[in-house]
Amino acid sequence: MGTHATHIVWDWNGTLFHDTEAVMGATNAAFAELGLPSITLERYRELYCVPVPRFYERLLGRLPTDAEWLVMDEAFHRHYAVHRPACGLAEGAERLLESWQQAGRSQSILSMYGHDELMPLVRGFGIEARFVRVDGRTGPSGGSKSEHMVRHLAALATGASGNGGAGRIAPDRTVVIGDAVDDAVAARHVGAHAVLYTGGSHSRASLAAAGVPVVDTLTEAVELAEEIAA
């Protein structure tokens, strides 16, 4: 089996799935429930980081206790579930996914959104067949994507087939496209490339600090992916 020129690992929330409004609505609803002041999108993008408890540390001036974190995380996800149905795919995402697949290239999704919640969403948008693999988070929320990326690429190396075109998927021919610095960290951890997109959770300035290309559209991200992993 040959090696694809470029494989894309897509992030979901804030990248393919444009859920910024849901994230902000859930964040501020959860903050109100917890007695915290509301936050603007600009402030959120300035402070947001992974692991997520560090984000709360930036807001509170201290790390939340384990008990506080469980309450915060539960409140956010409960409110997010209310706001999520109003959200859709990012502009141009469906066309880009179709074009990439039709060109005989492979792509997958790795998300830190819970796997059991992610799969119905991907299927509901009718795009599951565009990907050779779709993995959501298993286990507790709030951590880094790096170890999940290790498992994702290992699974691709042994079982990629069918939907996006089969072949051996090599890390140095893989590009992670996401909206968070953690996507670049996870890519670096496995020897892959990364392109970061400004449409999600981080400001351009914070993304630039990751030392990888930063773009404002997914079309630019895909064009760069082709170039840097060629």
Short mmCIF file of C-alpha atoms in Angstrom, two decimals:
data_model
loop_
_atom_site.label_atom_id
_atom_site.label_comp_id
_atom_site.label_asym_id
_atom_site.label_seq_id
_atom_site.Cartn_x
_atom_site.Cartn_y
_atom_site.Cartn_z
CA MET A 1 0.00 0.00 0.00
CA GLY A 2 1.33 3.45 -0.84
CA THR A 3 1.70 6.41 1.43
CA HIS A 4 -0.67 9.33 0.87
CA ALA A 5 0.95 12.66 0.03
CA THR A 6 -1.05 14.31 2.81
CA HIS A 7 -3.47 13.06 5.46
CA ILE A 8 -5.50 15.64 7.41
CA VAL A 9 -6.53 15.10 11.02
CA TRP A 10 -9.36 17.55 11.61
CA ASP A 11 -10.35 18.96 14.96
CA TRP A 12 -14.11 19.19 15.49
CA ASN A 13 -15.24 21.88 17.95
CA GLY A 14 -14.31 25.34 16.73
CA THR A 15 -12.88 23.95 13.48
CA LEU A 16 -15.20 21.81 11.37
CA PHE A 17 -18.07 22.50 13.77
CA HIS A 18 -18.67 26.23 14.22
CA ASP A 19 -19.87 26.23 17.83
CA THR A 20 -18.40 29.50 19.10
CA GLU A 21 -21.82 30.86 20.04
CA ALA A 22 -22.66 27.67 21.92
CA VAL A 23 -19.33 27.72 23.76
CA MET A 24 -19.81 31.32 24.83
CA GLY A 25 -23.44 30.81 25.79
CA ALA A 26 -22.55 27.74 27.84
CA THR A 27 -19.51 29.38 29.40
CA ASN A 28 -21.41 32.42 30.61
CA ALA A 29 -24.43 30.40 31.73
CA ALA A 30 -22.11 28.14 33.72
CA PHE A 31 -20.24 31.16 35.11
CA ALA A 32 -23.51 32.73 36.27
CA GLU A 33 -24.44 29.47 37.98
CA LEU A 34 -21.07 29.42 39.72
CA GLY A 35 -21.18 33.08 40.75
CA LEU A 36 -18.52 34.22 38.27
CA PRO A 37 -18.82 37.31 36.05
CA SER A 38 -19.56 36.84 32.36
CA ILE A 39 -16.75 36.98 29.81
CA THR A 40 -16.52 38.36 26.27
CA LEU A 41 -15.42 36.30 23.28
CA GLU A 42 -12.26 38.39 23.00
CA ARG A 43 -11.39 37.77 26.65
CA TYR A 44 -12.20 34.07 26.31
CA ARG A 45 -9.86 33.73 23.31
CA GLU A 46 -7.16 35.62 25.15
CA LEU A 47 -7.30 33.38 28.24
CA TYR A 48 -8.39 29.97 26.96
CA CYS A 49 -5.86 27.16 27.24
CA VAL A 50 -5.53 23.41 27.72
CA PRO A 51 -5.64 21.67 30.17
CA VAL A 52 -8.92 23.50 30.78
CA PRO A 53 -8.44 23.84 34.57
CA ARG A 54 -5.58 26.20 33.69
CA PHE A 55 -8.13 28.40 31.92
CA TYR A 56 -10.07 28.64 35.16
CA GLU A 57 -6.85 29.39 36.99
CA ARG A 58 -6.35 32.41 34.73
CA LEU A 59 -9.87 33.56 35.55
CA LEU A 60 -9.85 32.83 39.28
CA GLY A 61 -6.22 33.50 40.10
CA ARG A 62 -5.86 29.93 41.36
CA LEU A 63 -6.41 26.40 40.17
CA PRO A 64 -9.87 25.05 41.02
CA THR A 65 -9.94 22.13 43.42
CA ASP A 66 -10.86 18.74 42.01
CA ALA A 67 -14.37 19.14 43.41
CA GLU A 68 -14.75 22.64 41.94
CA TRP A 69 -13.51 21.44 38.55
CA LEU A 70 -16.10 18.66 38.44
CA VAL A 71 -18.88 21.18 39.14
CA MET A 72 -17.54 23.63 36.52
CA ASP A 73 -17.13 20.94 33.88
CA GLU A 74 -20.60 19.50 34.47
CA ALA A 75 -22.22 22.95 34.35
CA PHE A 76 -20.48 23.85 31.08
CA HIS A 77 -21.43 20.62 29.31
CA ARG A 78 -25.02 20.80 30.54
CA HIS A 79 -25.44 24.32 29.14
CA TYR A 80 -23.48 23.50 25.97
CA ALA A 81 -25.96 20.71 25.17
CA VAL A 82 -28.75 23.32 25.20
CA HIS A 83 -26.94 25.74 22.85
CA ARG A 84 -25.33 23.19 20.50
CA PRO A 85 -28.34 22.38 18.26
CA ALA A 86 -28.31 25.92 16.85
CA CYS A 87 -24.77 25.44 15.46
CA GLY A 88 -23.64 24.06 12.10
CA LEU A 89 -20.56 23.22 10.10
CA ALA A 90 -18.01 25.96 9.49
CA GLU A 91 -18.33 27.91 6.25
CA GLY A 92 -17.06 25.88 3.33
CA ALA A 93 -16.30 22.80 5.44
CA GLU A 94 -18.60 20.40 3.61
CA ARG A 95 -17.20 21.38 0.20
CA LEU A 96 -13.60 21.05 1.40
CA LEU A 97 -14.21 17.60 2.89
CA GLU A 98 -15.85 16.40 -0.31
CA SER A 99 -13.09 17.80 -2.54
CA TRP A 100 -10.34 16.28 -0.42
CA GLN A 101 -11.94 12.86 -0.51
CA GLN A 102 -12.74 13.00 -4.22
CA ALA A 103 -9.09 13.80 -4.93
CA GLY A 104 -8.24 10.40 -3.42
CA ARG A 105 -6.79 11.78 -0.19
CA SER A 106 -7.55 10.63 3.34
CA GLN A 107 -8.80 12.54 6.36
CA SER A 108 -9.96 11.80 9.88
CA ILE A 109 -11.39 13.53 12.95
CA LEU A 110 -9.83 13.60 16.39
CA SER A 111 -11.82 15.59 18.92
CA MET A 112 -11.72 16.15 22.66
CA TYR A 113 -15.53 16.18 22.57
CA GLY A 114 -16.93 12.98 24.07
CA HIS A 115 -16.99 10.16 21.51
CA ASP A 116 -20.57 9.17 22.24
CA GLU A 117 -21.72 12.76 21.65
CA LEU A 118 -19.48 13.33 18.63
CA MET A 119 -20.57 10.41 16.47
CA PRO A 120 -24.28 11.31 16.21
CA LEU A 121 -23.30 14.88 15.25
CA VAL A 122 -20.95 13.77 12.47
CA ARG A 123 -23.55 11.32 11.16
CA GLY A 124 -26.28 13.93 11.43
CA PHE A 125 -24.40 16.24 9.07
CA GLY A 126 -24.05 13.37 6.58
CA ILE A 127 -20.26 13.57 6.48
CA GLU A 128 -19.14 10.38 8.28
CA ALA A 129 -18.24 8.71 4.98
CA ARG A 130 -15.70 11.46 4.26
CA PHE A 131 -13.38 10.14 6.99
CA VAL A 132 -11.31 7.00 7.41
CA ARG A 133 -11.67 7.34 11.18
CA VAL A 134 -13.60 9.49 13.69
CA ASP A 135 -12.41 9.53 17.30
CA GLY A 136 -13.85 11.54 20.15
CA ARG A 137 -12.52 11.74 23.68
CA THR A 138 -12.80 8.76 25.95
CA GLY A 139 -12.19 9.23 29.65
CA PRO A 140 -12.27 12.45 31.70
CA SER A 141 -12.50 15.85 30.01
CA GLY A 142 -10.14 18.76 30.41
CA GLY A 143 -6.83 17.20 29.41
CA SER A 144 -4.44 17.49 26.48
CA LYS A 145 -4.95 15.94 23.06
CA SER A 146 -1.39 14.58 22.76
CA GLU A 147 -1.91 11.03 24.00
CA HIS A 148 -5.19 10.80 22.14
CA MET A 149 -3.28 11.76 18.98
CA VAL A 150 -0.80 8.93 19.60
CA ARG A 151 -3.65 6.41 19.73
CA HIS A 152 -5.42 7.99 16.76
CA LEU A 153 -2.40 7.78 14.46
CA ALA A 154 -1.59 4.27 15.67
CA ALA A 155 -5.11 3.18 14.76
CA LEU A 156 -4.81 4.87 11.37
CA ALA A 157 -1.52 3.12 10.71
CA THR A 158 -3.09 -0.28 11.23
CA GLY A 159 -6.67 0.21 10.11
CA ALA A 160 -7.15 3.14 7.72
CA SER A 161 -9.33 2.07 4.83
CA GLY A 162 -12.38 2.70 2.76
CA ASN A 163 -14.04 6.06 3.08
CA GLY A 164 -11.22 8.46 2.24
CA GLY A 165 -8.91 6.15 0.34
CA ALA A 166 -6.74 3.47 1.92
CA GLY A 167 -3.01 3.55 2.35
CA ARG A 168 -0.24 3.88 4.89
CA ILE A 169 -0.61 7.15 6.81
CA ALA A 170 2.74 8.49 8.01
CA PRO A 171 3.07 11.20 10.70
CA ASP A 172 5.40 13.32 8.58
CA ARG A 173 2.76 13.37 5.84
CA THR A 174 0.00 14.23 8.31
CA VAL A 175 -1.33 17.72 9.01
CA VAL A 176 -3.49 18.50 12.05
CA ILE A 177 -5.96 21.34 11.42
CA GLY A 178 -7.44 22.82 14.57
CA ASP A 179 -8.32 26.00 16.42
CA ALA A 180 -6.25 25.54 19.58
CA VAL A 181 -2.59 25.62 20.55
CA ASP A 182 -3.11 22.12 21.96
CA ASP A 183 -3.68 20.88 18.38
CA ALA A 184 -0.17 22.04 17.47
CA VAL A 185 1.25 20.52 20.64
CA ALA A 186 -0.42 17.18 19.86
CA ALA A 187 0.84 17.28 16.26
CA ARG A 188 4.39 17.98 17.40
CA HIS A 189 4.13 15.14 19.93
CA VAL A 190 3.64 12.58 17.15
CA GLY A 191 5.89 14.15 14.52
CA ALA A 192 3.06 15.59 12.42
CA HIS A 193 2.54 19.11 11.06
CA ALA A 194 -0.15 21.58 12.16
CA VAL A 195 -2.11 24.52 10.78
CA LEU A 196 -4.14 26.57 13.23
CA TYR A 197 -7.43 28.31 12.40
CA THR A 198 -8.59 31.56 14.00
CA GLY A 199 -12.31 30.73 13.90
CA GLY A 200 -12.46 28.99 17.26
CA SER A 201 -11.23 29.25 20.82
CA HIS A 202 -7.92 31.14 20.59
CA SER A 203 -6.84 34.62 19.54
CA ARG A 204 -4.50 34.96 16.57
CA ALA A 205 -1.74 36.16 18.90
CA SER A 206 -1.97 33.09 21.13
CA LEU A 207 -2.08 30.76 18.13
CA ALA A 208 0.97 32.43 16.60
CA ALA A 209 2.94 31.57 19.74
CA ALA A 210 2.67 27.89 18.78
CA GLY A 211 5.15 28.47 15.96
CA VAL A 212 3.02 26.94 13.19
CA PRO A 213 1.07 28.56 10.32
CA VAL A 214 -2.08 30.44 11.37
CA VAL A 215 -4.94 31.05 8.92
CA ASP A 216 -8.33 32.73 8.93
CA THR A 217 -10.22 30.26 6.72
CA LEU A 218 -10.40 26.49 6.39
CA THR A 219 -9.72 26.86 2.66
CA GLU A 220 -6.36 28.43 3.50
CA ALA A 221 -5.71 25.65 6.01
CA VAL A 222 -6.25 22.93 3.42
CA GLU A 223 -4.11 24.72 0.83
CA LEU A 224 -1.28 25.00 3.37
CA ALA A 225 -1.69 21.38 4.41
CA GLU A 226 -1.01 20.30 0.84
CA GLU A 227 2.12 22.42 0.69
CA ILE A 228 3.78 21.67 4.00
CA ALA A 229 3.36 17.90 3.96
CA ALA A 230 4.18 17.40 0.27
#
